[in-house]
Amino acid sequence: MTFKPTMAFASLLALPAIGIINATAETVHVSTPATSLVLKADKGKELRFYHYGDKLTDADIKSMLSSSSPSVNAYAPYGMNTRRETAVAAVHTDGNMTLDLVVDGVEHDGNTTSINLKDKYYPFYVRLNYRTYPDDDIIEMWSEIYHGEKGTVDLTQYASGYIALPYGDVWSSNLFGEWAKEGWLEEMPVPHGLKVVKSRDALRPNHAAHGEMMFSLDGKPKEKSGRVIGAALCYPGSFKLRTLNDNSNWIHFFAGINEENSPYKLEKGETFTTPTLAVTYSDKGLGQASRNFHRWGRANKLAHGDKLRDVLLNSWEGVYFDVKENEMVQMMEDIASLGGELFVMDDGWFGDKYPRDHRSQGLGDWVVNTTKLPNGIKGLTDAAKKAGVKFGIWIEPEMLDEKSELYEKHPEYIIKASNRPNVRGRGDAQVALDLANPKCQDIVFTIVDTLLTKYPEIAYIKWDANNAMAVHGSQYLPASKQGHNNIEYWRGLTKALDRIREKHPDVVIQACSSGGGRVNYGYLPWFDEYWTSDNTDALQRVYIQWGTSYFFPAIGMGSHISAAPNHQTGRRTSLKYRTDVAMAGRLGMELQPKDMSDAEKEQTRRAIADYKTIRPTVQLGDLYRLQSPFDKKGVASLMYVSPEKDRAAFFWWKTESMAAEQLHRVPMDGLDPDKTYRVTELNRIDQKALPFEGKTFTGRALMSNGLPMPAFHNVDKADATDFSSRVLLLEAL
Ligand code: GLA
């Protein structure tokens, strides 16, 4: 969870002595099976950072510490000898703007090591926490800040964590983008000076940048070799990642909430707990770092990360706002007949005084529009039952339209600056609830609770959030705490989400935010999956899904077959290609099936059946990226391998289409070299089988040579397509 319950100041002062070991000098070795983080915590001195990376032995650490190895302040405070970037800054009650933090003690509690820092003069304290996840080689860090000064201390900087990378040919890989282009990959040598990746949008941060970063320490990022440090800030609000390359022995990395315009008034007795920063280390390139995040994400972050996801049909691109009962029922029957398991009714089903016929009204009034749905939601859940599929529904509980009954009754419930007009978002109508306000938190809880209590058949919720934090201002917070606006929003939403999950632990919830605006580990604990992007164009999705896979697992990656021409790019790609791209994530559909021909339906029926045979491998297996679309080689390819290495799903998509093209051969990865695998093509459209269909190969041969893919499909001229693609199932004999 992003925010822990506030800890009382008194209880922190009364920490039991039991956990404190070696109170005067301590080497802190936070380790997982393959990684080590080494700090030196000498009581009364600065906390020093020595190492994060390869697993070190006690002897390694001893020689490192006894040989004047370089070290650096592990959580640099602002004010004394401040020449570099800092992690924490505060203004004391007497106006003094300096911090001078030294170690007060170290505690160990299960998998968590905490280091208490205190100011040399002021009663100001920071507790740095490092929690290990041994199964995944992940260390999660966060800080708790509190004080005993008389009055309020202004916190002006509050990083979640810091790590230092040894200086060298270090490259960064991070994701940027905006609506319909989320998860775009950018890789570059870490420049000298400060590289800042940040978002100022407290509601949909990823539409500017993403809060994750990979560092390749041995030159240009590679998938299978080289040392890599991965970092994921677990916070879905405005964030800041700072990478400082400052002519020292180190490259410094700080991550946390974007503190700009968010000074925090910390009361005496209150603890400010930052979100966490999760880091991992791999000596086998980017691929292993991603797999660490995926395993950790499934086991510790996503809701129900061990349960297979259903194949679904979502109504959005099929009917948009034009929801009608008979068409909803027809769509349910269609997805059931195609082998799908869930139907999701998207936007457009609600609103009485202001029917949700378009994007400019109705948000906030979660009452069924009985003109569109005469038999209400019960009529739909009954129909879903009859059709043999589960039923899901779209909501956007944090937002309102000005044209809504809720807004008319309670204009004081929205984010708004005093003495300023509303700043409207989507549809020139949308505003956000002021979730600092407990009444607004209740509204969010009640929307979900009412739906799920009244209609227990609802198995799935698509939770959308389409507004940016367009304006700074809480109508609930006092004038002195307007700086808390962005932070209190997330605290409020977290409280509502906790209540929802406590009462409704089993419902599947998708995190959507104008597409992928909130794909972040700080948000996913309440959610089963994320809508990667509103862009359903298969070719562009190859890129978006590639970037997203750096940090996030396929089990959560909603990926839908949509219509051609694509509604976002206008591109026409074959049903085969659209399906093959969607099969690499959590497969779904997003179109009106009644517009499909019988042949297309039959092809899709077979593809869904094929997907079910690889679903556990895609959703719970290990990802091996083979050929990046960002390398522009005309082909992209990746594969998933089951943990036992007895099954694999191989994906290969053309990313350009030229005649007489020299195609890169793609060696496979992740297989057991000594196992023999039988190859079967899935979602096959070719009249003639591939030359290797049904044949067997050792893992060694497949990882050494790959399989040569023909550039085009063997189909009738009338069915010829550009952008060929292949999905192969590999089964160990
Ligand atoms: C957002 C979502 C879409 C769809 C619409 C509905 O844009 O990202 O998938 O749900 O809202 O209005």
XYZ file of C-alpha atoms in Angstrom, residues 215-642:
428
model
C 20.332 1.668 -15.355
C 22.693 -0.449 -17.430
C 26.121 -0.156 -15.840
C 28.147 -1.700 -18.671
C 27.313 0.476 -21.635
C 24.391 0.251 -24.055
C 21.505 -1.673 -22.481
C 21.408 -5.352 -23.367
C 18.768 -7.948 -22.656
C 20.952 -10.886 -21.668
C 24.193 -9.467 -20.318
C 25.591 -6.623 -18.293
C 24.868 -5.299 -14.856
C 21.513 -3.577 -14.511
C 19.838 -1.766 -11.633
C 16.093 -1.329 -11.934
C 14.098 1.158 -9.872
C 10.344 1.561 -9.593
C 8.828 4.323 -7.524
C 5.589 2.980 -6.125
C 3.518 6.134 -6.297
C 0.787 6.964 -8.793
C 0.765 10.737 -8.162
C 3.198 13.431 -9.261
C 6.704 12.054 -8.875
C 10.298 12.966 -9.501
C 13.266 10.759 -10.415
C 16.609 12.569 -10.301
C 19.824 11.152 -11.723
C 22.891 13.240 -10.930
C 26.175 12.616 -12.722
C 28.442 15.056 -10.928
C 32.101 14.295 -11.667
C 32.350 12.148 -8.554
C 32.863 8.403 -8.313
C 29.131 8.011 -8.360
C 25.965 8.545 -10.255
C 23.337 9.483 -7.707
C 19.703 8.438 -7.996
C 16.902 9.933 -5.901
C 13.217 9.068 -6.251
C 10.101 10.268 -4.516
C 6.989 12.384 -4.621
C 7.482 15.507 -6.718
C 7.792 18.010 -3.905
C 7.370 21.057 -6.156
C 4.384 23.087 -5.005
C 3.826 20.528 -2.264
C 5.515 21.799 0.906
C 4.270 19.637 3.746
C 3.439 21.118 7.149
C 4.531 18.396 9.513
C 2.878 18.674 12.887
C 4.573 17.643 16.085
C 3.622 14.013 16.699
C 2.808 13.272 13.060
C 4.867 10.886 10.915
C 5.242 11.578 7.219
C 5.645 8.236 5.474
C 6.906 8.374 1.918
C 5.838 5.961 -0.791
C 8.291 3.142 -1.419
C 11.035 2.831 -3.998
C 11.636 -0.736 -5.174
C 15.028 -1.615 -6.609
C 16.434 -4.744 -8.149
C 19.774 -5.787 -9.553
C 20.651 -8.171 -12.353
C 24.018 -9.264 -13.716
C 22.237 -10.763 -16.713
C 21.001 -7.653 -18.441
C 17.622 -5.957 -18.574
C 15.711 -9.194 -19.030
C 16.481 -10.548 -15.576
C 15.706 -7.189 -13.954
C 12.295 -7.178 -15.667
C 11.622 -10.757 -14.622
C 12.440 -9.824 -11.015
C 9.904 -6.997 -11.150
C 7.300 -9.239 -12.785
C 7.643 -12.024 -10.219
C 7.609 -9.527 -7.371
C 4.672 -7.642 -8.881
C 2.584 -10.781 -9.245
C 3.416 -12.054 -5.758
C 3.356 -8.812 -3.805
C 1.712 -5.929 -5.635
C -1.070 -6.774 -8.074
C -4.310 -8.032 -6.581
C -4.726 -11.775 -7.161
C -1.408 -11.960 -9.008
C -1.539 -15.747 -9.031
C -4.968 -16.111 -10.663
C -5.436 -16.442 -14.394
C -7.351 -13.592 -16.006
C -10.508 -14.058 -18.079
C -10.778 -13.422 -21.800
C -13.173 -10.509 -22.115
C -15.090 -8.291 -24.484
C -15.244 -4.605 -23.587
C -18.003 -2.522 -25.168
C -16.138 0.800 -25.555
C -14.831 0.770 -29.125
C -17.831 -1.328 -30.165
C -20.603 1.095 -29.207
C -18.929 3.986 -27.321
C -21.647 5.878 -25.380
C -24.465 4.300 -27.349
C -25.222 1.639 -24.750
C -28.477 -0.283 -25.336
C -29.702 -3.314 -23.502
C -30.298 -5.451 -26.578
C -26.838 -4.713 -27.921
C -25.206 -5.419 -24.567
C -26.968 -8.778 -24.503
C -25.961 -9.480 -28.099
C -22.329 -8.685 -27.228
C -22.469 -11.033 -24.232
C -23.804 -13.822 -26.400
C -21.180 -13.143 -29.041
C -18.227 -13.199 -26.676
C -19.590 -16.346 -25.069
C -19.868 -18.011 -28.484
C -16.271 -17.018 -29.258
C -15.043 -18.699 -26.089
C -14.678 -15.537 -23.982
C -15.482 -15.557 -20.293
C -16.413 -11.996 -19.368
C -18.336 -9.070 -20.827
C -17.601 -5.529 -19.652
C -20.082 -2.706 -20.225
C -18.034 0.460 -20.566
C -19.067 4.134 -20.262
C -22.541 5.389 -21.169
C -24.885 3.324 -18.940
C -25.823 5.878 -16.275
C -27.250 9.337 -15.558
C -30.851 10.401 -15.081
C -31.224 14.165 -15.240
C -28.010 14.262 -17.276
C -27.854 11.041 -19.272
C -24.333 9.962 -20.106
C -24.808 10.168 -23.866
C -21.488 11.900 -24.411
C -18.398 12.803 -22.463
C -19.628 16.147 -21.202
C -22.189 15.167 -18.604
C -23.422 12.662 -16.076
C -20.249 11.661 -14.218
C -21.126 11.516 -10.550
C -24.701 10.283 -10.980
C -24.295 6.524 -10.802
C -27.923 5.648 -11.431
C -28.907 3.391 -14.285
C -30.263 5.069 -17.385
C -33.463 3.069 -17.733
C -34.157 4.393 -21.213
C -31.010 2.622 -22.389
C -31.266 -0.288 -19.975
C -34.984 -0.874 -19.210
C -34.244 -3.899 -17.044
C -31.397 -2.216 -15.237
C -28.195 -3.911 -14.221
C -30.076 -6.932 -12.937
C -31.399 -7.448 -16.461
C -27.805 -7.482 -17.686
C -26.377 -9.748 -15.011
C -29.250 -12.179 -15.646
C -28.527 -12.076 -19.373
C -24.811 -12.636 -18.734
C -25.623 -15.651 -16.613
C -27.824 -16.998 -19.371
C -25.114 -16.402 -21.955
C -22.573 -18.127 -19.731
C -20.211 -15.196 -19.161
C -19.347 -13.050 -16.161
C -20.397 -9.412 -16.099
C -18.275 -6.331 -15.540
C -19.003 -2.621 -15.455
C -17.170 0.688 -16.024
C -17.113 3.448 -13.423
C -15.123 6.603 -12.880
C -15.800 7.167 -9.193
C -13.295 9.962 -8.498
C -14.692 12.339 -11.098
C -17.716 14.555 -11.701
C -19.070 16.546 -14.570
C -20.318 20.031 -13.889
C -23.521 18.808 -15.451
C -24.371 16.249 -12.784
C -26.830 16.217 -9.937
C -24.012 15.565 -7.498
C -22.122 18.662 -8.603
C -25.292 20.763 -8.465
C -25.855 19.703 -4.873
C -22.228 19.801 -3.782
C -20.013 22.169 -5.737
C -17.820 22.256 -2.619
C -16.766 18.636 -3.208
C -14.361 19.279 -6.066
C -10.702 20.202 -6.457
C -10.772 23.948 -7.008
C -8.623 26.947 -6.149
C -10.309 29.650 -4.076
C -11.376 32.763 -6.006
C -10.828 30.931 -9.303
C -13.255 29.407 -11.780
C -13.310 25.637 -12.274
C -10.637 24.273 -14.554
C -12.531 21.689 -16.576
C -10.965 18.597 -18.115
C -12.427 15.973 -20.459
C -15.388 17.128 -22.501
C -14.809 20.648 -21.184
C -16.872 19.368 -18.283
C -14.922 17.135 -15.970
C -13.666 17.970 -12.497
C -12.199 15.772 -9.763
C -13.544 15.029 -6.317
C -11.535 16.575 -3.506
C -10.464 13.337 -1.912
C -8.781 15.059 1.016
C -12.395 15.444 2.154
C -13.637 12.326 4.040
C -17.125 12.945 2.603
C -15.677 12.546 -0.880
C -13.844 9.397 0.193
C -17.239 8.104 1.355
C -18.717 8.895 -2.044
C -16.062 6.828 -3.814
C -16.510 3.932 -1.400
C -20.295 4.085 -1.629
C -20.391 4.075 -5.438
C -18.487 0.800 -5.535
C -20.032 -0.708 -2.430
C -23.587 0.003 -3.592
C -22.999 -1.562 -6.993
C -21.343 -4.661 -5.583
C -23.810 -5.094 -2.741
C -26.881 -4.604 -4.931
C -25.504 -6.716 -7.749
C -23.216 -9.354 -6.282
C -23.025 -10.904 -9.760
C -20.717 -8.061 -10.857
C -17.381 -9.840 -11.188
C -15.252 -7.068 -12.674
C -14.942 -3.308 -12.457
C -13.126 -1.083 -14.906
C -12.099 1.833 -12.690
C -11.318 4.841 -14.837
C -9.854 8.238 -13.995
C -9.794 10.638 -16.903
C -8.935 13.945 -15.300
C -5.560 15.521 -14.834
C -4.930 17.437 -11.621
C -5.800 20.469 -13.671
C -5.715 22.993 -10.867
C -4.133 23.169 -7.441
C -6.642 23.645 -4.660
C -8.552 21.715 -2.054
C -11.796 23.212 -0.822
C -11.497 20.987 2.238
C -7.949 21.610 3.414
C -7.300 24.767 5.452
C -5.402 27.668 3.887
C -2.241 26.666 5.719
C -2.294 23.158 4.215
C -3.050 23.844 0.565
C 0.440 22.503 -0.124
C -0.880 19.058 0.855
C -3.411 19.012 -1.995
C -1.667 16.421 -4.190
C -0.604 14.200 -1.312
C -3.932 14.232 0.510
C -5.695 13.259 -2.705
C -3.789 9.971 -2.725
C -4.166 9.413 0.976
C -7.914 9.904 0.603
C -8.193 7.608 -2.393
C -6.097 4.986 -0.628
C -8.447 5.043 2.342
C -11.451 4.513 0.074
C -9.664 1.724 -1.827
C -8.711 -0.003 1.429
C -12.347 0.017 2.535
C -13.462 -1.305 -0.835
C -10.926 -4.121 -0.858
C -11.687 -5.047 2.732
C -15.351 -5.520 1.900
C -14.977 -6.782 -1.664
C -11.702 -8.672 -1.820
C -12.619 -10.912 -4.741
C -13.931 -8.559 -7.412
C -11.502 -8.089 -10.295
C -10.667 -4.408 -10.798
C -8.915 -2.883 -13.766
C -6.890 0.299 -13.293
C -7.598 2.561 -16.230
C -6.704 6.215 -16.443
C -7.319 7.527 -19.936
C -5.507 4.362 -20.904
C -2.229 3.840 -19.057
C -2.158 6.996 -16.933
C -1.753 5.072 -13.679
C 0.249 1.962 -14.464
C 2.319 2.095 -11.293
C 3.138 -0.297 -8.463
C 1.861 2.228 -5.932
C -1.610 1.897 -7.428
C -1.719 -1.757 -8.405
C -2.153 -3.319 -4.928
C -5.886 -2.691 -5.190
C -6.090 -3.680 -8.863
C -5.821 -6.916 -10.791
C -4.803 -5.437 -14.087
C -4.186 -2.218 -15.938
C -5.420 -0.822 -19.219
C -2.099 -0.265 -20.938
C -3.256 2.381 -23.393
C -6.352 3.630 -25.169
C -4.340 2.987 -28.292
C -5.467 -0.435 -29.532
C -3.566 -0.239 -32.827
C -1.700 -3.545 -32.977
C 1.484 -2.151 -34.495
C 1.814 0.672 -32.012
C 0.878 -1.713 -29.201
C 3.975 -3.794 -30.014
C 5.977 -0.748 -28.896
C 3.770 0.267 -25.973
C 3.662 -3.257 -24.578
C 7.410 -3.649 -25.058
C 8.169 -0.556 -22.971
C 5.586 -1.466 -20.345
C 7.124 -4.940 -20.034
C 10.327 -3.419 -18.681
C 8.590 -3.186 -15.315
C 5.080 -4.652 -15.437
C 3.966 -8.260 -15.913
C 1.857 -9.545 -18.781
C -0.819 -10.872 -16.429
C -1.953 -7.311 -15.781
C -1.552 -6.001 -19.306
C -5.017 -5.634 -20.844
C -4.555 -6.090 -24.593
C -7.549 -6.083 -26.902
C -8.349 -7.078 -30.462
C -10.054 -4.041 -31.976
C -11.539 -3.180 -35.357
C -9.747 -2.256 -38.577
C -9.209 0.504 -39.486
C -7.982 1.215 -35.986
C -9.858 3.999 -34.224
C -6.725 5.743 -32.953
C -4.320 5.476 -35.892
C -6.576 4.646 -38.834
C -4.252 1.750 -39.692
C -5.629 -1.434 -41.196
C -3.933 -4.549 -39.917
C -5.102 -8.106 -40.351
C -7.218 -9.829 -37.732
C -4.350 -12.306 -37.399
C -1.870 -9.547 -36.524
C -4.270 -7.790 -34.145
C -4.940 -11.078 -32.391
C -1.298 -12.129 -32.207
C -0.345 -8.850 -30.527
C -3.237 -9.047 -28.053
C -2.355 -12.660 -27.190
C 0.942 -11.484 -25.683
C -0.910 -9.920 -22.750
C -4.256 -10.426 -21.001
C -6.274 -11.135 -24.135
C -9.528 -9.306 -24.711
C -11.639 -7.843 -27.473
C -12.875 -4.313 -27.964
C -15.139 -4.104 -30.989
C -18.698 -4.890 -32.029
C -18.606 -8.622 -32.815
C -21.727 -8.362 -34.934
C -19.640 -6.420 -37.449
C -17.309 -9.387 -37.891
C -17.778 -11.835 -40.737
C -18.433 -15.483 -39.961
C -14.914 -16.331 -41.111
C -13.459 -13.715 -38.759
C -15.544 -15.069 -35.909
C -14.348 -18.582 -36.615
C -10.743 -17.439 -36.724
C -11.198 -15.613 -33.409
C -12.881 -18.614 -31.824
C -9.863 -20.723 -32.712
C -7.467 -18.027 -31.515
C -9.185 -17.733 -28.129
C -9.035 -21.509 -27.722
C -5.343 -21.365 -28.666
C -4.758 -18.542 -26.184
C -6.197 -20.646 -23.399
C -3.499 -23.240 -24.046
C -0.751 -20.657 -23.472
C -2.584 -18.469 -20.939
C -0.759 -19.834 -17.866
C 2.585 -19.452 -19.654
C 1.901 -15.871 -20.778
C 0.302 -14.749 -17.529
C 2.449 -16.577 -14.981
C 5.596 -17.396 -16.930
C 8.903 -15.593 -17.354
C 9.320 -13.036 -20.109
C 12.309 -13.146 -22.444
C 12.530 -10.185 -24.809
C 14.279 -11.236 -28.010
C 14.139 -8.415 -30.562
C 13.100 -4.887 -29.706
C 10.770 -2.961 -32.025
C 12.677 0.143 -30.949
C 15.765 -1.287 -32.729
C 13.895 -0.873 -36.019
C 14.967 -4.189 -37.514
C 11.596 -4.756 -39.119
C 10.682 -7.429 -36.560
C 9.889 -7.573 -32.859
C 9.862 -10.777 -30.858
C 9.523 -12.031 -27.306
C 8.608 -15.213 -25.523
C 7.193 -16.443 -22.235
C 8.529 -19.582 -20.592
C 6.814 -21.504 -17.809
